[in-house]
Structures are given as structure tokens and as C-alpha cells.
mmCIF file of C-alpha atoms in Angstrom:
data_model
loop_
_atom_site.group_PDB
_atom_site.id
_atom_site.type_symbol
_atom_site.label_atom_id
_atom_site.label_comp_id
_atom_site.label_asym_id
_atom_site.label_seq_id
_atom_site.Cartn_x
_atom_site.Cartn_y
_atom_site.Cartn_z
ATOM 1 C CA MET A 213 0.000 0.000 0.000
ATOM 2 C CA LEU A 214 1.380 3.366 -1.045
ATOM 3 C CA PRO A 215 1.704 6.258 1.400
ATOM 4 C CA LYS A 216 -0.868 9.007 1.051
ATOM 5 C CA GLY A 217 -0.037 11.300 -1.855
ATOM 6 C CA TRP A 218 2.409 8.851 -3.454
ATOM 7 C CA LYS A 219 2.132 7.176 -6.865
ATOM 8 C CA LYS A 220 3.815 4.209 -8.507
ATOM 9 C CA LEU A 221 4.484 4.490 -12.235
ATOM 10 C CA SER A 222 6.796 2.739 -14.662
ATOM 11 C CA LEU A 223 9.977 4.644 -15.412
ATOM 12 C CA ALA A 224 8.950 4.960 -19.072
ATOM 13 C CA MET A 225 5.959 7.077 -18.009
ATOM 14 C CA VAL A 226 8.053 9.663 -16.177
ATOM 15 C CA ALA A 227 11.392 9.584 -17.993
ATOM 16 C CA GLU A 228 13.118 8.916 -21.284
ATOM 17 C CA VAL A 229 15.580 6.019 -21.218
ATOM 18 C CA ARG A 230 18.362 6.743 -23.707
ATOM 19 C CA THR A 231 20.787 4.103 -24.943
ATOM 20 C CA GLY A 232 24.355 5.018 -25.831
ATOM 21 C CA VAL A 233 26.700 4.947 -28.791
ATOM 22 C CA ALA A 234 28.279 1.636 -29.816
ATOM 23 C CA LYS A 235 32.020 1.326 -30.334
ATOM 24 C CA GLY A 236 33.696 0.047 -33.459
ATOM 25 C CA LYS A 237 31.498 1.511 -36.178
ATOM 26 C CA GLN A 238 33.237 1.684 -39.548
ATOM 27 C CA ASN A 239 33.006 4.006 -42.572
ATOM 28 C CA LEU A 240 31.708 7.009 -40.636
ATOM 29 C CA LYS A 241 30.753 10.117 -42.605
ATOM 30 C CA ASN A 242 32.133 13.436 -41.341
ATOM 31 C CA PRO A 243 33.243 11.935 -37.990
ATOM 32 C CA VAL A 244 34.338 13.975 -34.996
ATOM 33 C CA GLU A 245 36.123 12.701 -31.900
ATOM 34 C CA LEU A 246 34.406 13.451 -28.592
ATOM 35 C CA PRO A 247 34.738 12.362 -24.947
ATOM 36 C CA TYR A 248 32.375 9.637 -23.790
ATOM 37 C CA LEU A 249 31.537 7.833 -20.550
ATOM 38 C CA ARG A 250 32.118 4.095 -20.168
ATOM 39 C CA VAL A 251 30.902 1.649 -17.540
ATOM 40 C CA ALA A 252 34.138 2.291 -15.617
ATOM 41 C CA ASN A 253 33.172 5.950 -15.248
ATOM 42 C CA VAL A 254 29.766 5.203 -13.710
ATOM 43 C CA GLN A 255 30.342 4.093 -10.126
ATOM 44 C CA ASP A 256 27.977 3.388 -7.256
ATOM 45 C CA GLY A 257 26.938 6.850 -6.096
ATOM 46 C CA TYR A 258 29.379 8.948 -8.127
ATOM 47 C CA ILE A 259 30.659 9.607 -11.638
ATOM 48 C CA ASP A 260 34.420 9.120 -12.020
ATOM 49 C CA ILE A 261 35.826 11.479 -14.664
ATOM 50 C CA SER A 262 39.490 10.917 -13.808
ATOM 51 C CA ASN A 263 40.002 8.796 -16.947
ATOM 52 C CA ILE A 264 37.861 9.865 -19.891
ATOM 53 C CA LYS A 265 38.307 8.272 -23.316
ATOM 54 C CA THR A 266 37.137 9.521 -26.699
ATOM 55 C CA ILE A 267 35.127 7.995 -29.526
ATOM 56 C CA GLN A 268 34.463 8.907 -33.147
ATOM 57 C CA ILE A 269 30.891 9.725 -34.095
ATOM 58 C CA GLU A 270 29.133 11.240 -37.087
ATOM 59 C CA GLN A 271 28.265 14.888 -36.598
ATOM 60 C CA ASP A 272 24.544 14.384 -37.130
ATOM 61 C CA GLN A 273 24.523 11.840 -34.256
ATOM 62 C CA ILE A 274 26.053 14.115 -31.621
ATOM 63 C CA GLU A 275 22.749 15.456 -30.308
ATOM 64 C CA ARG A 276 21.286 11.941 -30.105
ATOM 65 C CA TYR A 277 24.031 10.633 -27.814
ATOM 66 C CA SER A 278 25.008 13.778 -25.889
ATOM 67 C CA LEU A 279 24.429 13.931 -22.161
ATOM 68 C CA LYS A 280 22.620 16.777 -20.448
ATOM 69 C CA ALA A 281 23.094 17.977 -16.893
ATOM 70 C CA GLY A 282 20.519 16.165 -14.773
ATOM 71 C CA ASP A 283 20.657 12.880 -16.689
ATOM 72 C CA VAL A 284 20.753 9.874 -14.369
ATOM 73 C CA LEU A 285 23.496 7.525 -15.577
ATOM 74 C CA MET A 286 23.062 3.815 -14.897
ATOM 75 C CA THR A 287 25.019 0.765 -16.041
ATOM 76 C CA GLU A 288 23.356 -2.183 -17.708
ATOM 77 C CA GLY A 289 25.303 -4.790 -15.754
ATOM 78 C CA GLY A 290 28.089 -5.886 -13.456
ATOM 79 C CA ASP A 291 28.361 -7.664 -10.110
ATOM 80 C CA PHE A 292 25.047 -8.621 -8.529
ATOM 81 C CA ASP A 293 25.303 -5.890 -5.896
ATOM 82 C CA LYS A 294 26.192 -3.274 -8.536
ATOM 83 C CA LEU A 295 22.986 -3.548 -10.567
ATOM 84 C CA GLY A 296 21.342 -0.147 -10.881
ATOM 85 C CA ARG A 297 24.493 1.647 -9.814
ATOM 86 C CA GLY A 298 24.927 5.207 -10.983
ATOM 87 C CA ASP A 299 24.483 8.864 -10.205
ATOM 88 C CA VAL A 300 23.388 12.192 -11.646
ATOM 89 C CA TRP A 301 25.471 13.768 -14.406
ATOM 90 C CA ASN A 302 26.233 17.403 -13.602
ATOM 91 C CA GLY A 303 27.582 18.405 -17.013
ATOM 92 C CA GLU A 304 31.244 18.524 -16.004
ATOM 93 C CA ILE A 305 32.262 17.940 -19.656
ATOM 94 C CA SER A 306 30.404 19.345 -22.646
ATOM 95 C CA PRO A 307 29.760 17.874 -25.073
ATOM 96 C CA CYS A 308 30.036 14.363 -23.646
ATOM 97 C CA LEU A 309 28.562 11.124 -25.009
ATOM 98 C CA HIS A 310 27.809 7.805 -23.317
ATOM 99 C CA GLN A 311 28.590 4.227 -24.319
ATOM 100 C CA ASN A 312 25.844 1.746 -25.205
ATOM 101 C CA HIS A 313 26.437 -0.124 -21.917
ATOM 102 C CA VAL A 314 25.469 3.031 -20.004
ATOM 103 C CA PHE A 315 21.864 4.227 -19.891
ATOM 104 C CA ALA A 316 21.063 7.930 -19.637
ATOM 105 C CA VAL A 317 17.690 8.453 -17.961
ATOM 106 C CA ARG A 318 16.222 11.902 -18.597
ATOM 107 C CA THR A 319 13.392 12.487 -16.133
ATOM 108 C CA ASP A 320 10.375 14.767 -16.305
ATOM 109 C CA HIS A 321 11.482 17.078 -13.499
ATOM 110 C CA SER A 322 7.910 18.127 -12.755
ATOM 111 C CA ILE A 323 7.168 14.551 -11.638
ATOM 112 C CA LEU A 324 10.500 12.889 -10.842
ATOM 113 C CA THR A 325 13.688 14.606 -9.697
ATOM 114 C CA PRO A 326 16.988 13.094 -10.910
ATOM 115 C CA HIS A 327 18.555 12.734 -7.464
ATOM 116 C CA PHE A 328 15.489 10.939 -6.106
ATOM 117 C CA LEU A 329 15.615 8.448 -8.992
ATOM 118 C CA ALA A 330 19.348 7.883 -8.461
ATOM 119 C CA ALA A 331 18.760 7.212 -4.762
ATOM 120 C CA LEU A 332 15.758 4.950 -5.399
ATOM 121 C CA SER A 333 17.570 2.831 -7.987
ATOM 122 C CA ALA A 334 20.534 2.404 -5.617
ATOM 123 C CA SER A 335 18.331 1.473 -2.656
ATOM 124 C CA ARG A 336 17.340 -2.004 -1.515
ATOM 125 C CA TYR A 337 14.027 -1.486 -3.311
ATOM 126 C CA GLY A 338 15.743 -0.667 -6.608
ATOM 127 C CA LYS A 339 18.370 -3.381 -6.395
ATOM 128 C CA ALA A 340 15.704 -5.995 -5.590
ATOM 129 C CA TYR A 341 13.810 -5.095 -8.766
ATOM 130 C CA PHE A 342 16.872 -5.133 -11.015
ATOM 131 C CA LEU A 343 18.081 -8.427 -9.577
ATOM 132 C CA SER A 344 14.638 -10.010 -10.027
ATOM 133 C CA CYS A 345 14.560 -9.343 -13.768
ATOM 134 C CA ALA A 346 18.264 -9.420 -14.636
ATOM 135 C CA LYS A 347 19.938 -11.914 -16.892
ATOM 136 C CA LYS A 348 22.409 -13.737 -14.650
ATOM 137 C CA SER A 349 25.642 -15.630 -15.220
ATOM 138 C CA THR A 350 28.009 -17.068 -12.607
ATOM 139 C CA ASN A 351 29.155 -13.753 -11.120
ATOM 140 C CA LEU A 352 27.512 -11.103 -13.286
ATOM 141 C CA ALA A 353 24.048 -9.811 -14.059
ATOM 142 C CA SER A 354 22.635 -7.410 -16.632
ATOM 143 C CA ILE A 355 19.428 -5.613 -17.512
ATOM 144 C CA ASN A 356 18.189 -4.238 -20.832
ATOM 145 C CA SER A 357 16.450 -0.982 -21.658
ATOM 146 C CA THR A 358 13.007 -2.626 -21.664
ATOM 147 C CA GLN A 359 13.458 -3.848 -18.099
ATOM 148 C CA LEU A 360 14.753 -0.458 -17.030
ATOM 149 C CA LYS A 361 11.737 1.263 -18.568
ATOM 150 C CA GLU A 362 9.463 -1.054 -16.578
ATOM 151 C CA PHE A 363 11.118 -0.148 -13.258
ATOM 152 C CA PRO A 364 8.219 0.713 -10.891
ATOM 153 C CA VAL A 365 9.146 4.160 -9.594
ATOM 154 C CA LEU A 366 7.774 5.262 -6.225
ATOM 155 C CA LEU A 367 6.688 8.874 -6.598
ATOM 156 C CA PRO A 368 6.109 11.143 -3.627
ATOM 157 C CA PRO A 369 5.381 14.799 -4.443
ATOM 158 C CA THR A 370 8.466 16.525 -5.847
ATOM 159 C CA ASP A 371 8.915 18.755 -2.789
ATOM 160 C CA GLU A 372 9.028 15.612 -0.651
ATOM 161 C CA GLN A 373 11.479 14.028 -3.102
ATOM 162 C CA GLN A 374 13.740 17.047 -2.726
ATOM 163 C CA LYS A 375 13.532 16.973 1.066
ATOM 164 C CA ILE A 376 14.414 13.261 1.102
ATOM 165 C CA THR A 377 17.447 13.730 -1.139
ATOM 166 C CA ARG A 378 18.618 16.714 0.939
ATOM 167 C CA ILE A 379 18.528 14.523 4.056
ATOM 168 C CA LEU A 380 20.454 11.743 2.307
ATOM 169 C CA SER A 381 22.990 14.279 1.011
ATOM 170 C CA VAL A 382 23.910 15.113 4.619
ATOM 171 C CA TRP A 383 24.987 11.492 5.086
ATOM 172 C CA ASP A 384 26.718 11.515 1.694
ATOM 173 C CA GLN A 385 28.781 14.501 2.791
ATOM 174 C CA ALA A 386 29.639 12.880 6.122
ATOM 175 C CA ILE A 387 30.636 9.672 4.329
ATOM 176 C CA SER A 388 32.767 11.594 1.817
ATOM 177 C CA THR A 389 34.522 13.540 4.589
ATOM 178 C CA THR A 390 35.193 10.365 6.575
ATOM 179 C CA GLU A 391 36.542 8.598 3.475
ATOM 180 C CA LYS A 392 39.030 11.436 2.970
ATOM 181 C CA LEU A 393 40.064 11.329 6.628
ATOM 182 C CA LEU A 394 40.468 7.558 6.381
ATOM 183 C CA THR A 395 42.616 7.837 3.258
ATOM 184 C CA ASN A 396 44.784 10.464 4.943
ATOM 185 C CA SER A 397 45.246 8.346 8.079
ATOM 186 C CA GLN A 398 46.123 5.283 5.966
ATOM 187 C CA GLN A 399 48.760 7.301 4.134
ATOM 188 C CA GLN A 400 50.174 8.585 7.423
ATOM 189 C CA LYS A 401 50.423 5.046 8.777
ATOM 190 C CA LYS A 402 52.119 3.861 5.588
ATOM 191 C CA ALA A 403 54.615 6.733 5.778
ATOM 192 C CA LEU A 404 55.437 5.912 9.407
ATOM 193 C CA ILE A 405 56.028 2.264 8.516
ATOM 194 C CA GLN A 406 58.294 3.229 5.616
ATOM 195 C CA GLN A 407 60.313 5.662 7.722
ATOM 196 C CA LEU A 408 60.511 3.954 11.119
ATOM 197 C CA LEU A 409 60.888 0.298 10.117
ATOM 198 C CA THR A 410 63.772 1.032 7.769
ATOM 199 C CA GLY A 411 65.674 3.361 10.073
ATOM 200 C CA LYS A 412 65.324 6.298 7.654
ATOM 201 C CA GLN A 413 63.762 8.222 10.520
ATOM 202 C CA ARG A 414 64.885 7.604 14.093
ATOM 203 C CA LEU A 415 62.884 8.394 17.194
ATOM 204 C CA PRO A 416 64.280 10.786 19.829
ATOM 205 C CA ASN A 417 66.956 9.295 22.127
ATOM 206 C CA PHE A 418 67.793 6.508 19.637
ATOM 207 C CA GLN A 419 69.718 8.387 16.940
ATOM 208 C CA SER A 420 73.093 7.263 18.263
ATOM 209 C CA THR A 421 72.263 3.552 18.613
ATOM 210 C CA SER A 422 72.959 1.243 15.683
ATOM 211 C CA TRP A 423 70.721 -1.500 14.333
ATOM 212 C CA THR A 424 71.821 -5.138 14.451
ATOM 213 C CA GLU A 425 71.648 -7.816 11.762
ATOM 214 C CA TYR A 426 70.246 -11.199 12.795
ATOM 215 C CA LYS A 427 69.374 -14.426 11.105
ATOM 216 C CA PHE A 428 65.659 -15.160 11.140
ATOM 217 C CA LYS A 429 66.274 -18.331 13.157
ATOM 218 C CA ASP A 430 67.982 -16.265 15.888
ATOM 219 C CA ILE A 431 64.662 -14.526 16.617
ATOM 220 C CA PHE A 432 61.972 -17.055 15.672
ATOM 221 C CA ASP A 433 61.299 -20.740 16.213
ATOM 222 C CA ARG A 434 59.375 -22.823 13.716
ATOM 223 C CA ILE A 435 56.002 -24.132 14.934
ATOM 224 C CA THR A 436 55.098 -27.679 13.903
ATOM 225 C CA THR A 437 52.677 -28.644 16.697
ATOM 226 C CA ARG A 438 49.974 -30.896 15.227
ATOM 227 C CA ASN A 439 46.290 -30.636 16.022
ATOM 228 C CA VAL A 440 46.163 -33.708 18.244
ATOM 229 C CA ASN A 441 43.414 -32.353 20.534
ATOM 230 C CA GLY A 442 40.841 -31.862 17.780
ATOM 231 C CA ASP A 443 40.651 -28.058 17.477
ATOM 232 C CA THR A 444 38.091 -27.146 14.769
ATOM 233 C CA ASN A 445 38.847 -23.421 14.360
ATOM 234 C CA VAL A 446 40.301 -23.662 10.850
ATOM 235 C CA LEU A 447 42.049 -20.425 9.876
ATOM 236 C CA THR A 448 42.884 -18.826 6.562
ATOM 237 C CA ILE A 449 45.058 -15.820 5.746
ATOM 238 C CA SER A 450 43.227 -12.664 4.688
ATOM 239 C CA GLY A 451 45.126 -9.633 3.426
ATOM 240 C CA ARG A 452 42.746 -7.359 5.343
ATOM 241 C CA TYR A 453 42.026 -9.347 8.513
ATOM 242 C CA GLY A 454 45.119 -11.501 8.964
ATOM 243 C CA LEU A 455 44.515 -15.005 10.259
ATOM 244 C CA ILE A 456 40.744 -15.367 10.313
ATOM 245 C CA SER A 457 38.390 -18.286 10.873
ATOM 246 C CA GLN A 458 37.151 -19.842 7.635
ATOM 247 C CA LYS A 459 33.643 -19.811 9.102
ATOM 248 C CA GLU A 460 33.910 -16.056 9.582
ATOM 249 C CA ALA A 461 35.505 -15.450 6.181
ATOM 250 C CA PHE A 462 33.470 -17.832 3.997
ATOM 251 C CA ASN A 463 30.510 -18.882 6.207
ATOM 252 C CA ARG A 464 31.786 -22.446 5.890
ATOM 253 C CA VAL A 465 34.892 -24.543 6.465
ATOM 254 C CA ILE A 466 36.950 -25.374 3.384
ATOM 255 C CA ALA A 467 39.116 -28.156 4.772
ATOM 256 C CA SER A 468 39.440 -31.922 4.819
ATOM 257 C CA ASP A 469 37.483 -33.971 7.334
ATOM 258 C CA ASP A 470 40.716 -35.080 9.008
ATOM 259 C CA LEU A 471 42.245 -32.037 10.732
ATOM 260 C CA SER A 472 44.833 -33.923 12.765
ATOM 261 C CA ASN A 473 47.719 -32.910 10.485
ATOM 262 C CA TYR A 474 46.897 -29.211 10.701
ATOM 263 C CA ILE A 475 49.275 -26.935 12.628
ATOM 264 C CA LEU A 476 48.079 -25.569 15.980
ATOM 265 C CA LEU A 477 48.750 -21.864 16.510
ATOM 266 C CA LYS A 478 48.429 -19.785 19.662
ATOM 267 C CA LYS A 479 47.624 -16.082 19.807
ATOM 268 C CA GLY A 480 50.703 -14.101 18.728
ATOM 269 C CA ASP A 481 52.101 -16.814 16.455
ATOM 270 C CA PHE A 482 52.749 -16.087 12.762
ATOM 271 C CA ALA A 483 51.938 -17.975 9.562
ATOM 272 C CA PHE A 484 53.469 -17.503 6.105
ATOM 273 C CA ASN A 485 51.235 -18.228 3.122
ATOM 274 C CA LYS A 486 53.530 -19.033 0.206
ATOM 275 C CA SER A 487 50.840 -18.233 -2.364
ATOM 276 C CA TYR A 488 51.193 -14.745 -3.767
ATOM 277 C CA SER A 489 48.128 -12.526 -3.997
ATOM 278 C CA ILE A 490 47.179 -8.912 -4.751
ATOM 279 C CA GLY A 491 49.340 -6.687 -2.567
ATOM 280 C CA TYR A 492 51.498 -9.629 -1.478
ATOM 281 C CA PRO A 493 53.734 -10.620 -4.420
ATOM 282 C CA PHE A 494 55.944 -12.752 -2.158
ATOM 283 C CA GLY A 495 53.221 -14.217 0.024
ATOM 284 C CA ALA A 496 51.684 -12.864 3.208
ATOM 285 C CA ILE A 497 52.981 -13.211 6.763
ATOM 286 C CA LYS A 498 50.201 -12.658 9.286
ATOM 287 C CA PRO A 499 49.867 -13.056 13.080
ATOM 288 C CA LEU A 500 47.046 -14.741 14.961
ATOM 289 C CA GLU A 501 45.308 -11.852 16.747
ATOM 290 C CA ARG A 502 41.563 -12.544 16.763
ATOM 291 C CA TYR A 503 41.425 -15.843 18.695
ATOM 292 C CA SER A 504 43.284 -17.571 21.514
ATOM 293 C CA GLN A 505 44.199 -20.408 19.169
ATOM 294 C CA GLY A 506 43.381 -21.995 15.819
ATOM 295 C CA ILE A 507 44.681 -24.390 13.196
ATOM 296 C CA VAL A 508 46.119 -23.869 9.709
ATOM 297 C CA SER A 509 47.040 -26.078 6.784
ATOM 298 C CA ALA A 510 50.496 -27.650 6.924
ATOM 299 C CA LEU A 511 51.172 -25.808 3.654
ATOM 300 C CA TYR A 512 51.657 -22.676 5.768
ATOM 301 C CA LEU A 513 55.072 -22.080 7.279
ATOM 302 C CA CYS A 514 54.426 -21.218 10.928
ATOM 303 C CA PHE A 515 56.680 -19.584 13.500
ATOM 304 C CA GLY A 516 56.727 -17.569 16.702
ATOM 305 C CA LEU A 517 59.107 -15.443 18.736
ATOM 306 C CA LYS A 518 61.564 -17.455 20.788
ATOM 307 C CA LYS A 519 60.670 -17.779 24.470
ATOM 308 C CA PRO A 520 61.919 -15.875 26.329
ATOM 309 C CA SER A 521 62.353 -13.175 23.686
ATOM 310 C CA ASN A 522 64.168 -9.858 23.561
ATOM 311 C CA HIS A 523 61.965 -8.702 20.687
ATOM 312 C CA ASN A 524 58.540 -7.079 20.344
ATOM 313 C CA HIS A 525 55.616 -8.853 18.694
ATOM 314 C CA ASP A 526 53.902 -5.701 17.375
ATOM 315 C CA PHE A 527 57.146 -4.458 15.846
ATOM 316 C CA PHE A 528 57.376 -7.614 13.750
ATOM 317 C CA ARG A 529 53.661 -7.555 12.956
ATOM 318 C CA HIS A 530 54.204 -4.190 11.268
ATOM 319 C CA PHE A 531 57.581 -5.285 9.880
ATOM 320 C CA PHE A 532 56.058 -8.209 7.987
ATOM 321 C CA GLU A 533 53.001 -6.222 6.919
ATOM 322 C CA GLY A 534 55.336 -3.614 5.439
ATOM 323 C CA GLY A 535 56.969 -6.334 3.338
ATOM 324 C CA TYR A 536 60.417 -5.896 4.872
ATOM 325 C CA TYR A 537 61.244 -9.596 4.684
ATOM 326 C CA ASP A 538 60.205 -9.798 1.022
ATOM 327 C CA HIS A 539 63.718 -9.142 -0.273
ATOM 328 C CA GLU A 540 64.928 -12.278 1.537
ATOM 329 C CA ILE A 541 62.021 -14.344 0.196
ATOM 330 C CA TYR A 542 62.689 -12.992 -3.305
ATOM 331 C CA ALA A 543 66.308 -14.107 -3.056
ATOM 332 C CA ILE A 544 65.396 -17.702 -2.215
ATOM 333 C CA ALA A 545 62.028 -18.237 -3.925
ATOM 334 C CA GLN A 546 61.634 -20.156 -7.146
ATOM 335 C CA GLU A 547 58.190 -20.368 -8.686
ATOM 336 C CA GLY A 548 57.550 -23.869 -10.018
ATOM 337 C CA ALA A 549 55.628 -24.039 -13.297
ATOM 338 C CA ARG A 550 53.154 -26.509 -11.798
ATOM 339 C CA ASN A 551 52.830 -24.886 -8.414
ATOM 340 C CA HIS A 552 49.869 -22.655 -9.355
ATOM 341 C CA GLY A 553 51.426 -19.521 -7.899
ATOM 342 C CA LEU A 554 52.910 -21.245 -4.839
ATOM 343 C CA LEU A 555 56.390 -19.890 -4.061
ATOM 344 C CA ASN A 556 59.022 -22.597 -3.722
ATOM 345 C CA VAL A 557 60.574 -21.523 -0.419
ATOM 346 C CA SER A 558 62.397 -24.088 1.696
ATOM 347 C CA VAL A 559 62.159 -23.970 5.476
ATOM 348 C CA THR A 560 65.948 -23.887 5.820
ATOM 349 C CA ASP A 561 66.370 -20.957 3.442
ATOM 350 C CA PHE A 562 63.481 -19.075 5.046
ATOM 351 C CA PHE A 563 64.993 -19.334 8.532
ATOM 352 C CA ASN A 564 68.489 -18.475 7.286
ATOM 353 C CA GLY A 565 67.326 -15.124 5.936
ATOM 354 C CA HIS A 566 68.659 -11.892 7.435
ATOM 355 C CA LEU A 567 66.943 -9.103 9.369
ATOM 356 C CA ARG A 568 68.349 -5.721 10.333
ATOM 357 C CA ILE A 569 66.462 -4.357 13.327
ATOM 358 C CA PRO A 570 66.806 -2.053 16.364
ATOM 359 C CA GLY A 571 67.024 -3.108 19.996
ATOM 360 C CA LEU A 572 63.999 -4.037 22.083
ATOM 361 C CA GLU A 573 63.401 -0.585 23.594
ATOM 362 C CA GLU A 574 63.359 1.094 20.184
ATOM 363 C CA GLN A 575 61.199 -1.718 18.777
ATOM 364 C CA ILE A 576 58.617 -1.015 21.476
ATOM 365 C CA LYS A 577 58.672 2.740 20.829
ATOM 366 C CA ILE A 578 58.319 2.247 17.067
ATOM 367 C CA ALA A 579 55.478 -0.238 17.534
ATOM 368 C CA ASN A 580 53.647 2.168 19.852
ATOM 369 C CA VAL A 581 53.828 4.998 17.300
ATOM 370 C CA ILE A 582 52.532 2.780 14.489
ATOM 371 C CA ASN A 583 49.890 1.232 16.767
ATOM 372 C CA LYS A 584 48.531 4.708 17.476
ATOM 373 C CA ALA A 585 48.313 5.462 13.755
ATOM 374 C CA GLU A 586 46.730 2.061 13.190
ATOM 375 C CA GLN A 587 44.058 2.751 15.811
ATOM 376 C CA GLU A 588 43.194 6.016 14.075
ATOM 377 C CA VAL A 589 42.649 4.071 10.844
ATOM 378 C CA LEU A 590 40.430 1.576 12.657
ATOM 379 C CA ASN A 591 38.408 4.392 14.226
ATOM 380 C CA PHE A 592 37.730 6.005 10.841
ATOM 381 C CA GLU A 593 36.853 2.615 9.343
ATOM 382 C CA ALA A 594 34.329 2.017 12.130
ATOM 383 C CA GLN A 595 32.895 5.513 11.692
ATOM 384 C CA LEU A 596 32.564 4.989 7.938
ATOM 385 C CA LYS A 597 30.855 1.634 8.449
ATOM 386 C CA LEU A 598 28.375 3.214 10.873
ATOM 387 C CA LEU A 599 27.567 6.131 8.557
ATOM 388 C CA THR A 600 27.074 3.779 5.607
ATOM 389 C CA ALA A 601 24.716 1.576 7.625
ATOM 390 C CA GLN A 602 22.773 4.623 8.811
ATOM 391 C CA LYS A 603 22.366 5.861 5.244
ATOM 392 C CA LYS A 604 21.124 2.456 4.055
ATOM 393 C CA PHE A 605 18.563 2.415 6.862
ATOM 394 C CA LEU A 606 17.414 5.938 6.016
ATOM 395 C CA MET A 607 17.121 5.065 2.331
ATOM 396 C CA GLN A 608 14.961 2.055 3.141
ATOM 397 C CA GLN A 609 12.732 4.147 5.390
ATOM 398 C CA LEU A 610 12.465 7.406 3.432
ATOM 399 C CA LEU A 611 12.455 6.211 -0.177
ATOM 400 C CA THR A 612 9.596 3.778 0.416
ATOM 401 C CA GLY A 613 7.505 6.066 2.614
ATOM 402 C CA LYS A 614 7.821 3.938 5.751
ATOM 403 C CA ARG A 615 8.946 7.139 7.404
ATOM 404 C CA ARG A 616 7.587 10.428 6.062
ATOM 405 C CA VAL A 617 9.437 13.712 6.036
ATOM 406 C CA LYS A 618 7.839 17.024 6.899
ATOM 407 C CA VAL A 619 7.915 19.383 3.955
ATOM 408 C CA ASP A 620 8.271 23.075 4.752
ATOM 409 C CA GLU A 621 5.320 25.103 3.579
ATOM 410 C CA SER A 622 6.109 28.101 1.419
#
């Protein structure tokens, strides 16, 4: 049941859905080369004009495919959660065309405001519709212009539409500001790691002390303890979260039924995944932080600080995350043609690698500085997650009329 004063009409009744220009046309008459928007330019909630390409088009077709300020740009396909993604074009480039995989929706502003349509299509309501009618493959989905034209648009009065989008824009601004603060804090943390963990910058009171070179085996012991007591917390290495339970990462356990040959790790221990991945060209070394203990595949090379130790755990957590043992791994690794990206690193060579590090007191000071920067990153990430969740809730409430806004009377 619609809220009082609202309507529901197909998009075709309140807007013109315009398809874009196709690439690769031959034998053009009187062609001109103009900028155009591709799928890559149309992101979820913003238009990215940092990389604009050009296309040749006949002069008499320019008007047909040119964008106008206020057009709502939407992609025809992509990942399931990206269906209906897009935003309002503000005319930053003129003239500017759009590719045939990008729809330009030109609304009747007296009935439907562009920003309200953009918000509605990106909401749970919009995504549910697009997903219900999309053509799906394994990981992708797409819609055609007919399905887009049939999108059932919820239509409050235009003054209410404008009030709703103004409210949502407050959250958009807060999210944008927090994203910038997060990016800045991430860059600051990265700079601290690069300066402090290499000795390029020394902390006060340590400038006169020299760093010492050790062999890896002088600081760490290999861990080979088998899972004889039947622990079921199977861990995997995540670039973002470190050692994380497979249940938490994948909502299921991807492991053999017999876990007795898995390696048992305690909190603070490290594991080296010899498979390279994005951001980790020489494999990832991650500590167990989230749980008191867990088990990993014997394919991982596991180790921990010697006990007792004159070294700081957090220092090495940041040291490995910064990739400062990669040069040693590079020197010893050989990638086998049949190893499917698994680095051929022997245990002996790994533990005979060299480290150049400061003394314990300086390690602790360095770790504390980086930990503080790390906590700032985590705080901004939590704030961004909260703001994003709040906006989604507001969209669900306001765009469907479950919660009405009070419109100021003129």
C-alpha cells in the first residue's frame, strides 16, 4: 500500500531512457572525436571522470548521444550488488557522449527529480527489482532498456522528493569527509612504517644507537605442533584481517574432514602463506590476533618469537606487513611451473634469511607509534561503516515512505 499522496508508475511514463553509442562503427561520414563515458566511469553513487576516453561519431549523431546535466546515468550490468548503480550527471564535460552499456535516464522534473531516482535505484528497493529481472551468469548480471523502462518508480510529491534527497545528502557529505580522513590516516600510517621500520627516521633518544643484523632463526622458532586435541577453528590468511576463521571469512569450512595434520597456533604466532596474492607478491605473513588459538594447513610455514624473547611482537607484525622480509624471500624463492602460484621456499632458506632491526626498547617505541596510527585508521573505518549503515537504513525508510518527512510550507 502506497503512502498518502504517493504514486507508482513505470519509469517509461516519467522519464526517457536513452541508450548510448556503440564502439567500433566503420566508414563514418564526417566523424568527430568526442569524450564519452564508459561503464568504468559510472560508479555506485558517483561519476568518475578521472580517466575519460574519446570515440568517433558522425556529426549528425552528436545530439542523439550527448548527455545533459541532470541525466541519471546507470550501467546495464556488473556484479550482482552493482545492478542499478549510478548517479546524476552534472555536465562537467560538454559535449560528452555515453557508451551503449550506459543508460542515460532523462526524467520529467515536474514529476521525478533526478537525485530521487538515483537514490531509489541504488536502494534495496531498486536493487531488488533489477536483480529479479536481470539476466544472470556465474558472477555477473545485466538488464536491458526494456526492463529499465518497466522499473516501478515510487513517486512522492516533488517537494518531498527534494527533502528526502537533501537529508540523504547530509549522510553523503559525512561519508565523503570520513573517506578522505580515512585515506589520509592510511597514508600517514604507511609513511610511518616506511620511515621507522627502515631506520630512515629515528625516534628521539635513539639516533646514536645502531641497528643489528640477525638471522631469522635467531629470533623465531618454527612451529610444527599438530592438532592432536581436535581443534576445529580452521584459519585462513586474509590480506585485510590476517589469520581469520574460515567460518567467519566464507561462512563455511573449506578443509578436509581429518584435521589432525593441521598446525596448531596460539595467539601471537605467525603464519606464512607461500601463495602470492594482490598486494602480497611474495606471500603474506600474518599473526594470529583474533582468537586464543586456531589451526592452519600444513602448507603454511608457521613460527613464533623465541621464548623468552628480547623482541617485540607488534614491531614484527608491522615489519612483515610492510613487506620488509620480502627481499629475503625474493632471493630464495623459485616459482615452479606446476605450483599454481605457490612460491618454492624451503624452510631452511626461510629461517636463514637476514633481518636488520633495532634493539627491544626502540622496537617497542616504534610499535607504539605505528599502533597509534593504526588505531586512528580503525576508528575512521568504524565511523565509515556506521555512517554507511545509517544511510542504508534511512534510504529504506524514506524512499519507500515507511517514514515520512515534513515538507516546509512556502
